[in-house]
Short mmCIF file of C-alpha atoms in Angstrom, two decimals:
data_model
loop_
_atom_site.label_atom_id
_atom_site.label_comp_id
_atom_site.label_asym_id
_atom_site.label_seq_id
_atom_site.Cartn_x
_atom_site.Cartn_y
_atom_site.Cartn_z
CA UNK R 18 -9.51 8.43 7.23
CA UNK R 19 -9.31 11.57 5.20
CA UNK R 20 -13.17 12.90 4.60
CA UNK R 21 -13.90 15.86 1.95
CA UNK R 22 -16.77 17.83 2.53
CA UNK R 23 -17.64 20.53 -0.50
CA UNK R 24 -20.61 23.76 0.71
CA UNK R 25 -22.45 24.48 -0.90
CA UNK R 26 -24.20 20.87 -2.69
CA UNK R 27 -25.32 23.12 -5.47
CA UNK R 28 -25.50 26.98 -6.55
CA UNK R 29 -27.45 28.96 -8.71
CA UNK R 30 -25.83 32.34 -9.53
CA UNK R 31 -27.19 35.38 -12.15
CA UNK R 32 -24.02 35.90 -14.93
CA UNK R 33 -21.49 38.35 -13.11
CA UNK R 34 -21.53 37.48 -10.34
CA UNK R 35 -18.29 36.73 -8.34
CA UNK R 36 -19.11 33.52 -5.78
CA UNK R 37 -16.84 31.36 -3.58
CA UNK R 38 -17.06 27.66 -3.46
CA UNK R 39 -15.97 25.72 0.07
CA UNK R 40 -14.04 22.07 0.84
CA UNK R 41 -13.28 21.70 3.54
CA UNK R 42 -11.20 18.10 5.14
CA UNK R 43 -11.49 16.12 8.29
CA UNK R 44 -7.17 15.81 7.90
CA UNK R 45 -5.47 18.94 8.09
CA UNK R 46 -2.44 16.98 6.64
CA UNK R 47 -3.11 17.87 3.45
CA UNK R 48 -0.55 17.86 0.56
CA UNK R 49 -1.15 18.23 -2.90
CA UNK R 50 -4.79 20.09 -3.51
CA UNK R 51 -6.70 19.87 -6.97
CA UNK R 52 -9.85 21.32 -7.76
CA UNK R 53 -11.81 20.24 -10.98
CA UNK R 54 -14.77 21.06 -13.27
CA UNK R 55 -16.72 18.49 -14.50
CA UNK R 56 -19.38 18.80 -17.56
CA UNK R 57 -22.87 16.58 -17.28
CA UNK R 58 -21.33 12.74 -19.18
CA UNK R 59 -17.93 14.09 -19.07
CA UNK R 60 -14.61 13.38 -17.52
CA UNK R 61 -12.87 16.14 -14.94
CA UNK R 62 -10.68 18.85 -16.21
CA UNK R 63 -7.76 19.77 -14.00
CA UNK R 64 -8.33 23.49 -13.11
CA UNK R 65 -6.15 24.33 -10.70
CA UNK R 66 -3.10 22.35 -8.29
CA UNK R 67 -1.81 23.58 -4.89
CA UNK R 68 1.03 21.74 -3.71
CA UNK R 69 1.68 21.84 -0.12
CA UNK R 70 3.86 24.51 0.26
CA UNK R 71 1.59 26.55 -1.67
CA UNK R 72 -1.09 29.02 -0.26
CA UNK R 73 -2.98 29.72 -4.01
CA UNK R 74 -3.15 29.56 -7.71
CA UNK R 75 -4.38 31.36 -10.12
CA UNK R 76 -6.04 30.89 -13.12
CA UNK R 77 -7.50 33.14 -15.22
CA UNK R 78 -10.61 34.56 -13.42
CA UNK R 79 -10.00 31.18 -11.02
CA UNK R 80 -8.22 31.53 -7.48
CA UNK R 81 -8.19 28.69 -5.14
CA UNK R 82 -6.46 28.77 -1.75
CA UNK R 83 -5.43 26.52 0.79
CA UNK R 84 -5.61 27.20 4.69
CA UNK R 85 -3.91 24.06 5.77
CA UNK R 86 -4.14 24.95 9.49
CA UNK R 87 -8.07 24.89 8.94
CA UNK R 88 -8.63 22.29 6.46
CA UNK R 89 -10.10 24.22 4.36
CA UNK R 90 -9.79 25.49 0.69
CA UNK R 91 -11.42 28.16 -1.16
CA UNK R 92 -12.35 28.37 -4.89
CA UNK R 93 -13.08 31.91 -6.43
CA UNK R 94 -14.71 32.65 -9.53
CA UNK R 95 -14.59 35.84 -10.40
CA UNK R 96 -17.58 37.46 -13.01
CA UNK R 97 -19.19 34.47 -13.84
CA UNK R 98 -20.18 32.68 -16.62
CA UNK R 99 -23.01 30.55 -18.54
CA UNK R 100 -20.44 28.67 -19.47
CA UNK R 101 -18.91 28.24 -15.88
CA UNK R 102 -21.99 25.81 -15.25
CA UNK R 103 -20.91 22.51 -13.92
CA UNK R 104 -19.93 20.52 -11.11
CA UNK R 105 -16.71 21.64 -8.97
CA UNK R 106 -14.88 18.70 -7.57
CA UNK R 107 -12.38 19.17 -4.67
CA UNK R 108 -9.35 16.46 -3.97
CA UNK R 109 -6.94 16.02 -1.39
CA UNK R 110 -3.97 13.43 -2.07
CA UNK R 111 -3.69 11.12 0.74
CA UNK R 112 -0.63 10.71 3.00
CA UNK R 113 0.77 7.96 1.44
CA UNK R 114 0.67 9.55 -2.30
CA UNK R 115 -1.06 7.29 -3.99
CA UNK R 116 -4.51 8.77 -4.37
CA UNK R 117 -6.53 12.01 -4.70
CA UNK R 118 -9.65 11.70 -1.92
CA UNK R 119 -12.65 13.42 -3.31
CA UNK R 120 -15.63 15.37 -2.17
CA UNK R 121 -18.77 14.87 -3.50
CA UNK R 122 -18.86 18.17 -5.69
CA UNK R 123 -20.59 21.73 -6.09
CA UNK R 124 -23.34 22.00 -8.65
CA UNK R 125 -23.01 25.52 -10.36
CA UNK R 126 -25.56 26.80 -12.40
CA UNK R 127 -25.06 30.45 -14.03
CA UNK R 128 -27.80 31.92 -15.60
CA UNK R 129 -27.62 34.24 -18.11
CA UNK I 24 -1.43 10.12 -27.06
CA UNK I 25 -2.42 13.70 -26.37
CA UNK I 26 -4.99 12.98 -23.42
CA UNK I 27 -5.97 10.39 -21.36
CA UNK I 28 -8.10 7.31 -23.79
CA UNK I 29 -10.54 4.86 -22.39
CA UNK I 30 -12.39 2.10 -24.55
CA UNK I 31 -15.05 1.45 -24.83
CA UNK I 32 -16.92 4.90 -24.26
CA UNK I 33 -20.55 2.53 -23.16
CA UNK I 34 -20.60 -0.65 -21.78
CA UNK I 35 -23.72 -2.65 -21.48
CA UNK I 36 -23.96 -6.14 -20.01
CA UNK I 37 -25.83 -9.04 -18.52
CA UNK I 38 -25.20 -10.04 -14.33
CA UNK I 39 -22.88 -12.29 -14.21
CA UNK I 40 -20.99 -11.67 -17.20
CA UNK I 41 -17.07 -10.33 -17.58
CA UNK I 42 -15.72 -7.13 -18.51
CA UNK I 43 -12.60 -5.41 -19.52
CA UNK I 44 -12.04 -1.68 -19.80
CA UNK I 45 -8.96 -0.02 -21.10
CA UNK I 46 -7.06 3.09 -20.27
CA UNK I 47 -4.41 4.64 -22.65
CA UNK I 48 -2.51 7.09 -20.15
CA UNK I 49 -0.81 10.34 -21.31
CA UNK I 50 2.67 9.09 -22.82
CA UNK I 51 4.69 9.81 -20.71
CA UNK I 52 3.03 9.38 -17.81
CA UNK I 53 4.56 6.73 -15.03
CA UNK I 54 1.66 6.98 -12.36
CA UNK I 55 -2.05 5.58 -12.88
CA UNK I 56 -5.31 5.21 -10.97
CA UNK I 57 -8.45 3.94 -11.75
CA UNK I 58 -11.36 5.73 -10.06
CA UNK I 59 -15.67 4.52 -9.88
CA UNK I 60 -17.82 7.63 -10.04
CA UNK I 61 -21.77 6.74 -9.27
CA UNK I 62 -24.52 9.10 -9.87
CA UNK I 63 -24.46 12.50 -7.39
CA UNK I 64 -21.06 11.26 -5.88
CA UNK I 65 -17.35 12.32 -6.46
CA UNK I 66 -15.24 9.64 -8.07
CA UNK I 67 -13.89 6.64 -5.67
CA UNK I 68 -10.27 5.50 -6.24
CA UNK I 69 -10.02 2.10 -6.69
CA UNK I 70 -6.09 1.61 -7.67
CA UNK I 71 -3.12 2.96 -8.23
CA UNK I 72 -0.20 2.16 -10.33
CA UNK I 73 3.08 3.23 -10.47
CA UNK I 74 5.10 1.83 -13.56
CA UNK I 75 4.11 -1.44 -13.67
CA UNK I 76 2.91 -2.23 -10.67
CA UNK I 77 -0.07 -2.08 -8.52
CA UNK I 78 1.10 0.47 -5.70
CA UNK I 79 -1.90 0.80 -3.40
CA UNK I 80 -4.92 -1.67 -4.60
CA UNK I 81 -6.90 -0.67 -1.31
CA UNK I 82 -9.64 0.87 -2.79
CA UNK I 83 -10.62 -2.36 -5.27
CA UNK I 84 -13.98 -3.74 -3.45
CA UNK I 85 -13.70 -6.96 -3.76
CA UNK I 86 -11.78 -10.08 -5.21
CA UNK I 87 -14.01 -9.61 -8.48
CA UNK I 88 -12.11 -6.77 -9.42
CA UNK I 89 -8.67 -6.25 -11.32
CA UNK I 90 -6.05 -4.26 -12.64
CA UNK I 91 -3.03 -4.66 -14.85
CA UNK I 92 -0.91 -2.68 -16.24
CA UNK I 93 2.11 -5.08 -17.94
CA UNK I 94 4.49 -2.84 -20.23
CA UNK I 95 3.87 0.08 -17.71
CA UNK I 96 1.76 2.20 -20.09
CA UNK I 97 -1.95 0.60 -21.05
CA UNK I 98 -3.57 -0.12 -18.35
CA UNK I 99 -6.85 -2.75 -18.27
CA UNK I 100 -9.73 -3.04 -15.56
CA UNK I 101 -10.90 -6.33 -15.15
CA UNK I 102 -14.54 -7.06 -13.78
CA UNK I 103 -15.29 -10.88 -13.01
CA UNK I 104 -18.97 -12.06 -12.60
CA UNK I 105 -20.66 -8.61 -13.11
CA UNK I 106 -23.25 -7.60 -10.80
CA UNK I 107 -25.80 -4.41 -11.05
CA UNK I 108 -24.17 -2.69 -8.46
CA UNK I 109 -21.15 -2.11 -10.60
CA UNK I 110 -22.98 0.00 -13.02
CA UNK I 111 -20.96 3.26 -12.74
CA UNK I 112 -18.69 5.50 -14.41
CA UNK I 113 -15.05 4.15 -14.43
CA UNK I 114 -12.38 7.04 -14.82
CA UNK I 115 -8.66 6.51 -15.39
CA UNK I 116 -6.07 9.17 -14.67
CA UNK I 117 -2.23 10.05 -15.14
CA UNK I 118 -0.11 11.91 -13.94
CA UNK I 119 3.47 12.52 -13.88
CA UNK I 120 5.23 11.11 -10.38
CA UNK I 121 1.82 11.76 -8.92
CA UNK I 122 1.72 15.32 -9.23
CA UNK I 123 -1.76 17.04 -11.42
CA UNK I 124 -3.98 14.59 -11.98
CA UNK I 125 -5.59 14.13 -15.84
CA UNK I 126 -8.64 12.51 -16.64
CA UNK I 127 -10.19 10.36 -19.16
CA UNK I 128 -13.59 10.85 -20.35
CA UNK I 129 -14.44 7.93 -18.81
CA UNK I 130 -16.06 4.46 -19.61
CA UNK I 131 -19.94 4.20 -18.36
CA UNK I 132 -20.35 0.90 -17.37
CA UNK I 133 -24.38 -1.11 -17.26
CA UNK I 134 -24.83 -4.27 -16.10
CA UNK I 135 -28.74 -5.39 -16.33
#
């Protein structure tokens, strides 16, 4: 059973900085990859998709990669942001399609 | 519809009772899940539908729980003899052929 496991729980970064947030899966079959932000009450907001013959997307001053041999994927935020505060959701779509697997999130706070 | 819609927004009810919460999906939009999100955690998928019909319904916990989706576009969760431990945040999402994900804003759900 696919397990997704986000470092660190939560974060708490001074405005500029450029950090890294970790997920990492107990599958290495992993297919298509989507990270998301999600605001305190709110609903998730698609940020970024790596299909699975992708290595990384970009996004603005977002970059998320995919080491499939590993397990592991990487999300980059470059100069950061009061506004980038929020949780960072992970997802891995399970082998048979038919649903996104989540980790439990990265808490970012940016202070300004 | 531009995004994903779910009615109602807050849902407060008595143990024991019945509830039904509704998911508009992105027109479009063949493929549909409905996910449970509890406090601290990263949302749990509960079902999936593609077109009409309930493709993988592994993730509904029990027999109380439901899921239609009739004319392959609205979509209604279906909650039979409420009890507290159902009190969560119920997301829908759609997506096209099960590629990116998109999220509703979700329908908070209290049973006292």
């Amino acid at each position: 059973k696919q397990e997704v496991t986000q470092i660190p729980a939560a974060l708490s970064v001074p405005e500029g900085e450029n950090l890294v947030l970790n997920c990492s899966f107990t599958d290495s079959a992993i297919y298509n990859l989507q990270w998301f932000r999600q605001d305190p009450g709110k609903g998730l907001t698609s940020l970024l998709l790596i299909q699975s013959s992708q290595r990384e997307q970009t996004s603005g001053r977002l970059n998320a990669s995919l080491d499939k041999s590993s397990g592991r994927s990487t999300l980059y935020i470059a100069a950061s942001q009061p506004g980038d505060s929020a949780t960072y959701l992970c997802a891995n779509l399970n082998q048979a399609g038919t649903a996104l697997i989540f980790g439990k999130g990265t808490t970012l706070s940016v202070s300004s | 519809g531009a995004g994903v819609s779910q009615t109602p927004s807050n849902k407060v009810t008595e143990k024991g009772k019945y509830v039904e919460l509704r998911c508009d999906p992105i027109s479009g939009h063949t493929a549909l899940y409905w996910y449970r999100q509890s406090l601290g955690q990263g949302p749990e998928f509960l079902i999936y539908f593609q077109g009409t019909g309930a493709a993988d319904d592994s993730g509904l916990p029990n027999d109380r729980f439901f899921a239609v989706r009739p004319e392959g576009s609205v979509s209604t969760l279906k909650i039979q003899r409420t009890e507290r431990g159902d009190s969560a945040v119920y997301l829908c999402a759609s997506s096209l052929n099960t590629g990116e994900l998109f999220f509703g804003e979700g329908s908070r759900l209290t049973v006292l």
